[in-house]
Short mmCIF file of C-alpha atoms in Angstrom, two decimals:
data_model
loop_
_atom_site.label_atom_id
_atom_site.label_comp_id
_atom_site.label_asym_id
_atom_site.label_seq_id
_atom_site.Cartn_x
_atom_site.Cartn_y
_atom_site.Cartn_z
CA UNK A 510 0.00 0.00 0.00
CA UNK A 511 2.94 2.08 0.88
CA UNK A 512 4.21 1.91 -2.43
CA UNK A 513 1.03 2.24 -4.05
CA UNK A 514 0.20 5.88 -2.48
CA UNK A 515 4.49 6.59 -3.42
CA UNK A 516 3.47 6.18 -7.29
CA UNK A 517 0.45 8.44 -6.86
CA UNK A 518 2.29 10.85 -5.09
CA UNK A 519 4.81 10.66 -7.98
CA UNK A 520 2.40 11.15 -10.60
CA UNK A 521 0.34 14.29 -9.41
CA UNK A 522 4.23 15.42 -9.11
CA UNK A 523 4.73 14.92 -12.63
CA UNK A 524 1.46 16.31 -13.80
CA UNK A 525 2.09 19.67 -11.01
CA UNK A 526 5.13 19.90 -13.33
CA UNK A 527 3.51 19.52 -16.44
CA UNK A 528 1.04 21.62 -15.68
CA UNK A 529 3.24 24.65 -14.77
CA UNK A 530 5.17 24.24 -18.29
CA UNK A 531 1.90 24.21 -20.06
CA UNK A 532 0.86 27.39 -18.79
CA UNK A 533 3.35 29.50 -19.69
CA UNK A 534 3.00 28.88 -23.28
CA UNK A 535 -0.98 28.51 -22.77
CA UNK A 536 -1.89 31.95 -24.79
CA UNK A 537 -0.26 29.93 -27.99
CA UNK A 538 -1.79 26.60 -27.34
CA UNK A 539 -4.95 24.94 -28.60
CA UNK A 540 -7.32 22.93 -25.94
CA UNK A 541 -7.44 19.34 -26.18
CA UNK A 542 -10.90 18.41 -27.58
CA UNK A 543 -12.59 16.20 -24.15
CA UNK A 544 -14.98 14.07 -27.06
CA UNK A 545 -13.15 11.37 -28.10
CA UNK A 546 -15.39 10.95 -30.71
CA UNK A 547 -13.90 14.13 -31.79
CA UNK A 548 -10.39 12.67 -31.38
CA UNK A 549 -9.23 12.80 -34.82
CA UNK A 550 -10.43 15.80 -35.45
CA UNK A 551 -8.72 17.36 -32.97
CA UNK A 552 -5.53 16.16 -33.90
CA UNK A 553 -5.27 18.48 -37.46
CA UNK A 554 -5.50 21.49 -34.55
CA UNK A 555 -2.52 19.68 -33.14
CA UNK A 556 0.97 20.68 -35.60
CA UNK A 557 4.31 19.39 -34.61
CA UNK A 558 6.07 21.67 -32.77
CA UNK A 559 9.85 22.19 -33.39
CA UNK A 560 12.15 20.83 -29.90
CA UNK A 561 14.84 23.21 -28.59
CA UNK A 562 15.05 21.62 -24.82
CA UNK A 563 14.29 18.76 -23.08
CA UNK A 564 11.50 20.89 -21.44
CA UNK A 565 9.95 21.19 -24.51
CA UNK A 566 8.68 17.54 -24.74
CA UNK A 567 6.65 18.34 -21.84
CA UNK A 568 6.57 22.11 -22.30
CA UNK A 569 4.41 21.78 -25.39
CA UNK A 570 1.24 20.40 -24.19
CA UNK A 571 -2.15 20.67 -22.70
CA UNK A 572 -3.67 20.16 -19.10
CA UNK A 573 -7.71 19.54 -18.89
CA UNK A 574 -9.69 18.00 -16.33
CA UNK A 575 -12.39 18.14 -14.33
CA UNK A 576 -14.05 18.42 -10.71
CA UNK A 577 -17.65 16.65 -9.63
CA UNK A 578 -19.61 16.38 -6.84
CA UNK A 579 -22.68 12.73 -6.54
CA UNK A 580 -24.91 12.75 -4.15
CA UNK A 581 -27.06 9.70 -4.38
CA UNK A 582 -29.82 8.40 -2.36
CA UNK A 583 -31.84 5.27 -2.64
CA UNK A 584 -34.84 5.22 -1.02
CA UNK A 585 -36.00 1.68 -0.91
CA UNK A 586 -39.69 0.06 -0.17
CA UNK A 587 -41.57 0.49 3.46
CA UNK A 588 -38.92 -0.69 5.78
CA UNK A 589 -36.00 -1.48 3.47
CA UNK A 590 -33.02 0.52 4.42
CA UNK A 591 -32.72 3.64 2.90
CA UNK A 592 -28.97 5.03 1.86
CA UNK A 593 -27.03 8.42 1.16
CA UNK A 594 -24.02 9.36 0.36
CA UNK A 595 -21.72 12.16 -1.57
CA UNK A 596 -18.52 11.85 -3.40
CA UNK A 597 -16.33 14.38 -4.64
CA UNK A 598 -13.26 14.36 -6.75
CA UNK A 599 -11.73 15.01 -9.59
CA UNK A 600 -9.57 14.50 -12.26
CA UNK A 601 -6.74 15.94 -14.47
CA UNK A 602 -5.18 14.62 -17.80
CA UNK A 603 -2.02 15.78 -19.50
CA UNK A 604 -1.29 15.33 -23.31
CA UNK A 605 1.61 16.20 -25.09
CA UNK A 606 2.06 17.95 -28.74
CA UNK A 607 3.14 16.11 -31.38
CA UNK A 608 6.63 15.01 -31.67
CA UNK A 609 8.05 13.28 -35.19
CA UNK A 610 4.65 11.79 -35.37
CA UNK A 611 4.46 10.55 -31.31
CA UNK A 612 2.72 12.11 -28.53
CA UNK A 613 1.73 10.56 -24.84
CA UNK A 614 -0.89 11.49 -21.93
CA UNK A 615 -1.65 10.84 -18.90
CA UNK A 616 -4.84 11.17 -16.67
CA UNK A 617 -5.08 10.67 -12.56
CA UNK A 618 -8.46 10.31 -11.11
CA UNK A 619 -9.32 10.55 -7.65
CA UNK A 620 -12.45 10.44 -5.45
CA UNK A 621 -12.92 10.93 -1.22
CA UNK A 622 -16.11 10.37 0.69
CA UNK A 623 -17.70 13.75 1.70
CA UNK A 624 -20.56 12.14 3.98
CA UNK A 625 -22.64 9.87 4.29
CA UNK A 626 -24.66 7.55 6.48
CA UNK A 627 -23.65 3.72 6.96
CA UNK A 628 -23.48 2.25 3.98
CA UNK A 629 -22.20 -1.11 5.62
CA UNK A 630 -25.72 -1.16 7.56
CA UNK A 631 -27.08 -4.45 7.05
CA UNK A 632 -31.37 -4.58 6.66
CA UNK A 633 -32.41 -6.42 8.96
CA UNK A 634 -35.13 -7.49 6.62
CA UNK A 635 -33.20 -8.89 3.65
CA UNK A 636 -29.68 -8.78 5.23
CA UNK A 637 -28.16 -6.55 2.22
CA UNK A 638 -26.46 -3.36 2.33
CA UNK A 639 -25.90 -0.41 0.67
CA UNK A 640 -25.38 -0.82 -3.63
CA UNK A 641 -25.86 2.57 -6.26
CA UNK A 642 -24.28 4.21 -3.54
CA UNK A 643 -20.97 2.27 -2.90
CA UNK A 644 -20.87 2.52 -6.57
CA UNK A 645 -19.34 5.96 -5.93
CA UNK A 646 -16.37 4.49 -4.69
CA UNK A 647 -15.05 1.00 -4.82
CA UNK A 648 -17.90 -1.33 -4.90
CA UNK A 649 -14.43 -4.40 -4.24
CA UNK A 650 -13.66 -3.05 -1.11
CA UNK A 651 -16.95 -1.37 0.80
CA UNK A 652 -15.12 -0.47 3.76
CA UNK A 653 -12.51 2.04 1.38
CA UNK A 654 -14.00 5.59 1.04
CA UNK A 655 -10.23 7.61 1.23
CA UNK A 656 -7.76 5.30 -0.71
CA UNK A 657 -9.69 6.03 -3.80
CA UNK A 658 -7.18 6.93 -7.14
CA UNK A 659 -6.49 5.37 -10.11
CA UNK A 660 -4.03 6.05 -13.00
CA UNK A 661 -6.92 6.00 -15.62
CA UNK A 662 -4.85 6.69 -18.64
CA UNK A 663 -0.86 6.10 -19.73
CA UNK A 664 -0.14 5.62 -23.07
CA UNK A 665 1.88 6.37 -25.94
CA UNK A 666 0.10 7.51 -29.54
CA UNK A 667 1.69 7.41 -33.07
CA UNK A 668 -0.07 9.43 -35.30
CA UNK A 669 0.26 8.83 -39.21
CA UNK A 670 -1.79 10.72 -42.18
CA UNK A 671 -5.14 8.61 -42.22
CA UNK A 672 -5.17 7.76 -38.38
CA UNK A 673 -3.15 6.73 -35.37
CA UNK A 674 -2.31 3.99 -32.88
CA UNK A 675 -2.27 4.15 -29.65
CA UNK A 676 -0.83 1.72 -26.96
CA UNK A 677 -1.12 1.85 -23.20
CA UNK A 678 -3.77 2.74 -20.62
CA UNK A 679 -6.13 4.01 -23.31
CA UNK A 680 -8.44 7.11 -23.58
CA UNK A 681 -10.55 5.17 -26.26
CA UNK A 682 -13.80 5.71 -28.52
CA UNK A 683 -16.90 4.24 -27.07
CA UNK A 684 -18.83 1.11 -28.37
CA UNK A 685 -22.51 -0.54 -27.82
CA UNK A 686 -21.20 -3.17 -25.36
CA UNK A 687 -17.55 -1.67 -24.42
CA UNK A 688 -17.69 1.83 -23.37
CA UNK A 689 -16.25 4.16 -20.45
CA UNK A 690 -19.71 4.50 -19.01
CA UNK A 691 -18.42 7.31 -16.67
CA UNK A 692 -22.28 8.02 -14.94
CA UNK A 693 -20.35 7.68 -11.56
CA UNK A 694 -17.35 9.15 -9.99
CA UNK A 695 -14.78 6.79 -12.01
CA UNK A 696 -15.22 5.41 -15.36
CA UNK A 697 -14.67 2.03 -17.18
CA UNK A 698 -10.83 1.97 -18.43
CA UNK A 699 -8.96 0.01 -20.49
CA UNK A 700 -5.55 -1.11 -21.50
CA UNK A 701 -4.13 -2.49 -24.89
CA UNK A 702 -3.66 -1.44 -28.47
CA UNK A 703 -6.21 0.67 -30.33
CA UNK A 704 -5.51 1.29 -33.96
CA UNK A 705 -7.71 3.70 -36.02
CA UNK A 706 -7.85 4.28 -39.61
CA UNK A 707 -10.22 6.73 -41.73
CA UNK A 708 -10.59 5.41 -45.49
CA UNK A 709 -11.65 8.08 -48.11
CA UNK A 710 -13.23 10.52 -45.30
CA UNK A 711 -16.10 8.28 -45.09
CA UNK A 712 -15.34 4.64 -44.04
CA UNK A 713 -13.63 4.61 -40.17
CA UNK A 714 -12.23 1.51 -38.83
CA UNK A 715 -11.38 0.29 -35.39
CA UNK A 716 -9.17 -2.05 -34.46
CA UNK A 717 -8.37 -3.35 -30.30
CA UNK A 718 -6.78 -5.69 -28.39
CA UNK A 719 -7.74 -5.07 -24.52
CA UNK A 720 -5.93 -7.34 -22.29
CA UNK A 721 -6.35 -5.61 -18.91
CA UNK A 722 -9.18 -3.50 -17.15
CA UNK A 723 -10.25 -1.75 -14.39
CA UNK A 724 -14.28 -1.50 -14.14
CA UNK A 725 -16.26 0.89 -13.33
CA UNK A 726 -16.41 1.95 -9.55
CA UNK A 727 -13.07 0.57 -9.15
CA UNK A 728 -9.60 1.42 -8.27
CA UNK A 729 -7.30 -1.74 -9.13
CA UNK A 730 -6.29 -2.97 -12.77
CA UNK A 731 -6.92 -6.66 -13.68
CA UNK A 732 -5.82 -8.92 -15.99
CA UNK A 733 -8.47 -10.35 -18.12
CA UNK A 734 -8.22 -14.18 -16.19
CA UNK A 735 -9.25 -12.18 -13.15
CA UNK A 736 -11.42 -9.22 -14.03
CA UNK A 737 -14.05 -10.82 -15.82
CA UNK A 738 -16.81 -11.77 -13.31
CA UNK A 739 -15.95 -9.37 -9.98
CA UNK A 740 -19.65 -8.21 -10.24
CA UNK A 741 -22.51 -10.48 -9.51
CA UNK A 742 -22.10 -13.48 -11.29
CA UNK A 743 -25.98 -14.48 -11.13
CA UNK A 744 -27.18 -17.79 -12.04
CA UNK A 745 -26.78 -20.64 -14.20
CA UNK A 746 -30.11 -21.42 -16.82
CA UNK A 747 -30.77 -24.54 -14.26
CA UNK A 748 -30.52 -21.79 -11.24
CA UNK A 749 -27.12 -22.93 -10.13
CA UNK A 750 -25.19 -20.11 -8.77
CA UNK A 751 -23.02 -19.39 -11.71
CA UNK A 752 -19.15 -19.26 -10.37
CA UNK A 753 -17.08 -18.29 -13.84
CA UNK A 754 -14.96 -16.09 -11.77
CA UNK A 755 -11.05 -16.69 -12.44
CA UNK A 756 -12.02 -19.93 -14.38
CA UNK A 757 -12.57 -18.54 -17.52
CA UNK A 758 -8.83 -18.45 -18.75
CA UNK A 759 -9.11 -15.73 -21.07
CA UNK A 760 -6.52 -13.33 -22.71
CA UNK A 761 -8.26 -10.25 -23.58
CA UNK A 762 -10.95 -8.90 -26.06
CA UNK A 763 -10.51 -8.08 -29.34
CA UNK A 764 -12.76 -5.43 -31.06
CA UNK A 765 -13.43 -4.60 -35.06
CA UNK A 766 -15.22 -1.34 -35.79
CA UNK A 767 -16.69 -0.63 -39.41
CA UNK A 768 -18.25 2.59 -39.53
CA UNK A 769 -19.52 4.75 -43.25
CA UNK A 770 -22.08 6.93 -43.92
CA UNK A 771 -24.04 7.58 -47.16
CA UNK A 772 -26.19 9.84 -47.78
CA UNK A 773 -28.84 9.84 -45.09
CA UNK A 774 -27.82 6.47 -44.66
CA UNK A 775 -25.23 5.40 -41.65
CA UNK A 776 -24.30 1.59 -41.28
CA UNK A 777 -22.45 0.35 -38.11
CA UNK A 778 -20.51 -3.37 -37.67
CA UNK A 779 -18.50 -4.24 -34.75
CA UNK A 780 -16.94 -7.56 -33.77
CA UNK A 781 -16.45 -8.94 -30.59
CA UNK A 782 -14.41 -11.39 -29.60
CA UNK A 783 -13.82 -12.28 -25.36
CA UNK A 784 -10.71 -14.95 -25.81
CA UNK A 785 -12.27 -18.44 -24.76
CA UNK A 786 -15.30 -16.79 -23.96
CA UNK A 787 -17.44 -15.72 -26.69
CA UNK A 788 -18.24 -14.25 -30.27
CA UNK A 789 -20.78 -11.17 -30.15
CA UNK A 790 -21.64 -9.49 -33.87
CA UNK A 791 -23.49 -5.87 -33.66
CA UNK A 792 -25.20 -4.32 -36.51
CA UNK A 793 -26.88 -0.71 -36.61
CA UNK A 794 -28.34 0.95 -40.06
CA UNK A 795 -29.85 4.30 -39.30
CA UNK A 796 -31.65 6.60 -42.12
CA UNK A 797 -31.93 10.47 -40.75
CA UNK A 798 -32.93 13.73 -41.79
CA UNK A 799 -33.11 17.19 -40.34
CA UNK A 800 -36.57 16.04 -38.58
CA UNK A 801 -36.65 11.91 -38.46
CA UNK A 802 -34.35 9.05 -37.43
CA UNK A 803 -35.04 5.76 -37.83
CA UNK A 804 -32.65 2.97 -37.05
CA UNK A 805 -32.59 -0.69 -35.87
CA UNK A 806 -30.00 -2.85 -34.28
CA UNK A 807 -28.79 -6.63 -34.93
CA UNK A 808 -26.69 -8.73 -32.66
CA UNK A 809 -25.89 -12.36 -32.64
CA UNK A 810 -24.02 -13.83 -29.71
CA UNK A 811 -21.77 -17.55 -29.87
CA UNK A 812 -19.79 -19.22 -27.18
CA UNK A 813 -16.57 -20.06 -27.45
CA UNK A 814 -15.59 -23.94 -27.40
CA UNK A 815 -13.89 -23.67 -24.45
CA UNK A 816 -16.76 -23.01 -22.67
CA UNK A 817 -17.79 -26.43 -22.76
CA UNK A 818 -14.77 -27.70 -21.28
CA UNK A 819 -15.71 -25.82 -18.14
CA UNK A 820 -17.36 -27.72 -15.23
CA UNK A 821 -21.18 -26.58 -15.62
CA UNK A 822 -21.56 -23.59 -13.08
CA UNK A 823 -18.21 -22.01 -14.05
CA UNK A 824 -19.82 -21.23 -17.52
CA UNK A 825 -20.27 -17.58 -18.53
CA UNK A 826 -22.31 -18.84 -21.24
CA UNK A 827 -23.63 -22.33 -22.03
CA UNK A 828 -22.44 -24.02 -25.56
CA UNK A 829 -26.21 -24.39 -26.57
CA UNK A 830 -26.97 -20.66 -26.25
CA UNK A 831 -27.16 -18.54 -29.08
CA UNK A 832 -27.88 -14.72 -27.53
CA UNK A 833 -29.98 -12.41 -30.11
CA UNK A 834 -31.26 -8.99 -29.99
CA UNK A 835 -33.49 -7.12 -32.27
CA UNK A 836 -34.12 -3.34 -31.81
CA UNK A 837 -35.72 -0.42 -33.05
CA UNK A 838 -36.29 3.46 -32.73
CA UNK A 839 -38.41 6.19 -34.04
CA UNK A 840 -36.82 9.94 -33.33
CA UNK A 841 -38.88 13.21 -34.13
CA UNK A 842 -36.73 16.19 -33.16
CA UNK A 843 -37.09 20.31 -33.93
CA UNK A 844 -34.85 22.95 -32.33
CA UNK A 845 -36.66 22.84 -28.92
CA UNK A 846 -37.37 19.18 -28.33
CA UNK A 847 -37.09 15.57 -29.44
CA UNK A 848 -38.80 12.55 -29.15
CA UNK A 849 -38.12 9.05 -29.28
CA UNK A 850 -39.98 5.45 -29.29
CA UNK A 851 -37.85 2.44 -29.13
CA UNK A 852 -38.62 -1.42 -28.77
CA UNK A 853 -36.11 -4.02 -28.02
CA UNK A 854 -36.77 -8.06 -28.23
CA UNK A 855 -34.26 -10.42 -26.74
CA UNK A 856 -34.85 -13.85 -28.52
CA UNK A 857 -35.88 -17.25 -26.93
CA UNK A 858 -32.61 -18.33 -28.27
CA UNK A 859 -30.61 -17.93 -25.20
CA UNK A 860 -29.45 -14.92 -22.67
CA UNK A 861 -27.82 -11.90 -24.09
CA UNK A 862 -24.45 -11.58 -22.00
CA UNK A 863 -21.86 -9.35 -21.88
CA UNK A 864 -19.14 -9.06 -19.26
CA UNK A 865 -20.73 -6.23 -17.06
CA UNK A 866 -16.63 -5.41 -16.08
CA UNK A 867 -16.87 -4.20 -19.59
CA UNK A 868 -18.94 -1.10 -19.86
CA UNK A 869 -23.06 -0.81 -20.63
CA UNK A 870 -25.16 -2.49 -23.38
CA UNK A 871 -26.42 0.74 -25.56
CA UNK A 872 -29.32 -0.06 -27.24
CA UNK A 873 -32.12 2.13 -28.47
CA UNK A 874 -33.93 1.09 -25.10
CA UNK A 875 -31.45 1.22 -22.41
CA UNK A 876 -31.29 4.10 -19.87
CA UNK A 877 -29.90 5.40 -16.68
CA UNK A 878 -30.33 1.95 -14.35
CA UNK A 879 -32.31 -0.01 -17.02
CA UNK A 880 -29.90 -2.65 -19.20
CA UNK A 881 -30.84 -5.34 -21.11
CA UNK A 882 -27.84 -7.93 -20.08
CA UNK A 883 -28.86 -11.19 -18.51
CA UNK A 884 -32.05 -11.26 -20.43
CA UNK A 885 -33.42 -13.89 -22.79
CA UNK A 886 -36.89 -14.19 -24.19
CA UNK A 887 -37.92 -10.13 -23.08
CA UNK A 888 -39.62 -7.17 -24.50
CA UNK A 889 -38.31 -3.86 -23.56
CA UNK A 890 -40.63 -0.62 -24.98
CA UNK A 891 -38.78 2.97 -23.99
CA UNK A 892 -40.35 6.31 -24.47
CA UNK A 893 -38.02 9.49 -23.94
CA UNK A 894 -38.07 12.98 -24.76
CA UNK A 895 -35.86 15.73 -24.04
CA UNK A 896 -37.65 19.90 -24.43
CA UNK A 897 -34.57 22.92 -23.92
CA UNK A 898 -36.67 25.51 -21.86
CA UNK A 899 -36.38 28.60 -23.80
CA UNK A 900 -32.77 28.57 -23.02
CA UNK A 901 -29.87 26.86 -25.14
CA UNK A 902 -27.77 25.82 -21.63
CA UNK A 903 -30.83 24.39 -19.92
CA UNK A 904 -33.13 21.43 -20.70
CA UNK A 905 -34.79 18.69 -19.64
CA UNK A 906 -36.39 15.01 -20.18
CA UNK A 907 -37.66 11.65 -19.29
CA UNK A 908 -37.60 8.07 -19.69
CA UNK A 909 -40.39 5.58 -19.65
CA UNK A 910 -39.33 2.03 -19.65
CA UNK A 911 -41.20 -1.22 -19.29
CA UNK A 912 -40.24 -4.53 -19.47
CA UNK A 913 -42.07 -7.61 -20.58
CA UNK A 914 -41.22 -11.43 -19.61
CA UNK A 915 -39.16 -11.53 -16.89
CA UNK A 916 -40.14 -13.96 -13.86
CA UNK A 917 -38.65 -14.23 -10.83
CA UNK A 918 -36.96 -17.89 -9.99
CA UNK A 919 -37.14 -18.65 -14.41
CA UNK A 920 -33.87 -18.49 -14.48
CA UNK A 921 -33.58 -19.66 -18.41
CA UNK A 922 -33.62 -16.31 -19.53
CA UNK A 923 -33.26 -14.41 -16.71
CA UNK A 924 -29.49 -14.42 -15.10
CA UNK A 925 -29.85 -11.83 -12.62
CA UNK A 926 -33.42 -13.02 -11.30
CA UNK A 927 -35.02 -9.97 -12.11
CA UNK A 928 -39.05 -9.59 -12.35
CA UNK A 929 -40.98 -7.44 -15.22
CA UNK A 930 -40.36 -3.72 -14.13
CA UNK A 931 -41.26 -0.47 -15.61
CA UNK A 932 -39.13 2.86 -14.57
CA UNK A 933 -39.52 6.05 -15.08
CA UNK A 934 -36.14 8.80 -15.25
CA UNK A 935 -36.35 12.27 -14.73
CA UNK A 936 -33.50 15.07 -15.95
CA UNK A 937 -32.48 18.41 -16.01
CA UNK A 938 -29.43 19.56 -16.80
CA UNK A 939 -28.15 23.26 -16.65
CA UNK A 940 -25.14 24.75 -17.95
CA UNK A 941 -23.32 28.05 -16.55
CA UNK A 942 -22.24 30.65 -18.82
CA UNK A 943 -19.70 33.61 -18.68
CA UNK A 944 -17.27 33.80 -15.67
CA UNK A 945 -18.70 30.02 -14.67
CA UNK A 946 -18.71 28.13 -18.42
CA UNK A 947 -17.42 24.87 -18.18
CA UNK A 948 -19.52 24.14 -14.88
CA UNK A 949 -22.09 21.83 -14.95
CA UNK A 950 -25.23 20.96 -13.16
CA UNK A 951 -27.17 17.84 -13.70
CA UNK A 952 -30.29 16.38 -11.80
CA UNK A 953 -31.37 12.50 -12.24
CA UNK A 954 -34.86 11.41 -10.65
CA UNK A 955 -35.41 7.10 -10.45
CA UNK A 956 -38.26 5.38 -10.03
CA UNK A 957 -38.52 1.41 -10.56
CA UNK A 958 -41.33 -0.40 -9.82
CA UNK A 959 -41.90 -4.68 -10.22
CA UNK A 960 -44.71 -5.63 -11.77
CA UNK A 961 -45.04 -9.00 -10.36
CA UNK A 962 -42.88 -9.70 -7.16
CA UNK A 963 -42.54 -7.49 -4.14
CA UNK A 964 -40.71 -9.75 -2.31
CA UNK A 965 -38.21 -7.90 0.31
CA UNK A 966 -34.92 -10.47 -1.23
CA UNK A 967 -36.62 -9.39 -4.57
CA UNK A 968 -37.05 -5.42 -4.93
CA UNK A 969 -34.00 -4.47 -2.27
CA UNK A 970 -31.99 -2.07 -4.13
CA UNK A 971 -33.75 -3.30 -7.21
CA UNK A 972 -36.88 -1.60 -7.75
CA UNK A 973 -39.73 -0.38 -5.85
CA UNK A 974 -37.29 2.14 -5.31
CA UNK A 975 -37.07 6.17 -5.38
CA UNK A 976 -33.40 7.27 -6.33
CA UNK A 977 -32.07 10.72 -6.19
CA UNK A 978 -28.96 11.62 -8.19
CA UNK A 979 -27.67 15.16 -8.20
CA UNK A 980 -24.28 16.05 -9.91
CA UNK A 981 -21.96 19.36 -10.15
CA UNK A 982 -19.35 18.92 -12.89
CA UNK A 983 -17.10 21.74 -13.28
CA UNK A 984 -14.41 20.77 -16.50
CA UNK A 985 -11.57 22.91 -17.41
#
């Protein structure tokens, strides 16, 4: 531990230092675009810059970052426990100009408990404890609320004419399944290779190998052979506890991207592959114009062999199932507000499942604490819209969600035991300008209700719930 608080100590050194070079050349830099969508983009605002001193490799660069305040509470059914809690923290990221082609970055997180009550409390009803709001902090170790940084991001980028590569603790593009997912105080991050490549302006490839992670909520890295399955594990299709932690022997993922536009037309393929675990194909075709979007969504899931060789509960996925996912949307937007109808239909060909270590499924249906992993054999129907109220930096919106099929104790299509719920999300989100741009304030309203089972061991921290969320983000 000693040495582990020595290396952070060490890098908010470095970054101190960095940061003090940076700003005396700040009036002739340009920021660091935060969207890595944006990434490449950025990059052509990004010139080589010529090296007179060592200093300079350092010198010419950019600091960004950002501070954020959670406060979360759960308010669960009757006499369920209720929970509270605020985080705060922050983080800052360095990233270097070009150099012959090269650049490198670095990003330190950190997080501290501000107050809360006992989050350790066990109900005496159901004999659980606290679980959103742990999230905030490291949901491995619930008695940690201090000893909370990670070194999110360390890596080393090569930057040629049609793309780059990039190798290292990566600040990477999000996908459907495998995304940073950063709705709480630390993100999902990733290390590995990431090669991109832009063909003729209008075809964009991806290309990764991730062999190590550190999940959401977290503040260790992992191999793969350890990482995958330090969440709930759930159950089996037979209801045996499934137990695929550190069994599943496998490497790393690797990740193909295909994305083109044309016309009003947009096409989407990624490939999946979790080494020894499974085979999951995505495809998204979207046609939009300035008032309508309509899209739909493939996938197709397949084990790997070796998951048969695997004693029966230490399965992530059985060799008979076959995980597929149809869904749809229907988008109406003008200036002021937008509105959206989406339908999603797991088949009765087995469970969609994807490591939950890995980020958040993103289909059209999937919200704030509504996912579609573990299902089989479901329905899910989402309406949303979002209205700005007069004002460009202020706006707000909902989310109705209801799901169809899932029974409690049918655990065939159901891995996490879940019963038919519909939700409903409320947001608001309100942006300062002048003296205070780049703060943030954001507002999140839960409420989940079962349909079927109100069983205390059923709903705790589940649904029947009311969850507050409020959130001040102040980037820079």
């Amino acid at each position: 531990m000693h040495l582990k608080r020595k290396s952070y100590t060490l890098f908010w050194g470095w970054l101190l230092f960095f940061s003090g070079l940076t700003l005396t050349q700040a009036q002739h830099e340009t920021p660091v675009a935060s969207d890595s969508l944006n990434m490449l983009e950025a990059e052509s605002h990004n010139p080589e810059r010529p090296i007179e001193a060592l200093k300079d490799v350092f010198g010419l660069g950019t600091i960004s970052g950002h501070v954020r305040n959670y406060f979360m509470n759960t308010i669960n059914q009757g006499a369920l426990t209720d929970y509270y809690a605020n985080a705060i923290g922050g983080a800052m990221r360095f990233k270097s100009h070009r150099i012959f082609g090269f650049e490198f970055g670095a990003t330190g997180i950190f997080t501290y408990k501000l107050f809360s009550n006992d989050l350790n409390k066990e109900d005496p009803i159901t004999g659980g404890i606290a679980e959103f709001e742990h999230q905030l902090f490291d949901v491995l170790d619930t008695d940690n609320f201090n000893d909370l940084d990670r070194l999110e991001e360390l890596y080393v980028r090569y930057n040629f004419k049609h793309g780059y590569a990039t190798y290292g603790r990566l600040a990477i593009e999000d996908s459907p399944l495998k995304n940073r997912s950063d709705g709480r105080m630390k993100p999902f991050a990733f290390n590995g290779l990431w090669l991109h490549y832009d063909l003729l302006e209008k075809h964009r490839f991806n290309l990764a190998w991730i062999n190590r992670i550190s999940p959401r909520s977290t503040v260790e890295w992992f191999d793969f052979k350890e990482g995958i399955g330090l969440f709930n594990q759930g159950f089996q299709p037979d209801g045996t506890e499934a137990e695929y932690h550190e069994h599943l022997e496998s490497e790393g993922m690797a990740m193909l991207e295909y994305q083109t536009r044309i016309s009003n037309f947009s096409l989407k393929v990624y490939q999946w592959y979790l080494h020894h675990i499974s085979y999951s194909g995505w495809v998204g075709v979207e046609y939009e114009n300035q008032r309508w979007n309509l899209g739909v969504q493939y996938v197709l899931q397949l084990p790997d062999s070796f998951q048969s060789t695997l004693d029966y509960e230490q399965r992530f996925v059985q060799p008979e199932e076959r995980g597929q996912v149809i869904s749809g949307q229907i988008r109406y937007r003008n200036p002021d507000w937008e509105l959206r109808l989406a339908y999603t239909q797991a088949l009765a060909t087995g469970r969609f499942l994807f490591p939950r270590e890995l980020g958040r499924d993103n289909f059209y249906t999937s919200v704030s604490r509504s996912r579609l992993d573990g299902f089989g054999d479901t329905g899910v129907l989402t309406l949303s819209g979002d209205h700005t109220l007069g004002i460009d930096h202020f706006s707000a919106g909902f989310d109705y969600t209801r799901a169809f099929g899932p029974e409690v104790d049918a655990f065939a299509f159901n891995k996490y035991n879940l019963d038919a719920y519909q939700q409903f999300n409320l947001k608001l989100h309100y942006a300062l300008k002048g003296f205070f741009e780049g703060m943030h304030f954001e507002f999140l309203y839960v409420y989940r209700d079962n349909l079927n089972n109100s069983e205390p061991e059923v709903v705790f921290n589940r649904a029947n719930l009311h969850q507050i969320n409020f959130i001040t983000n102040f980037e820079f």
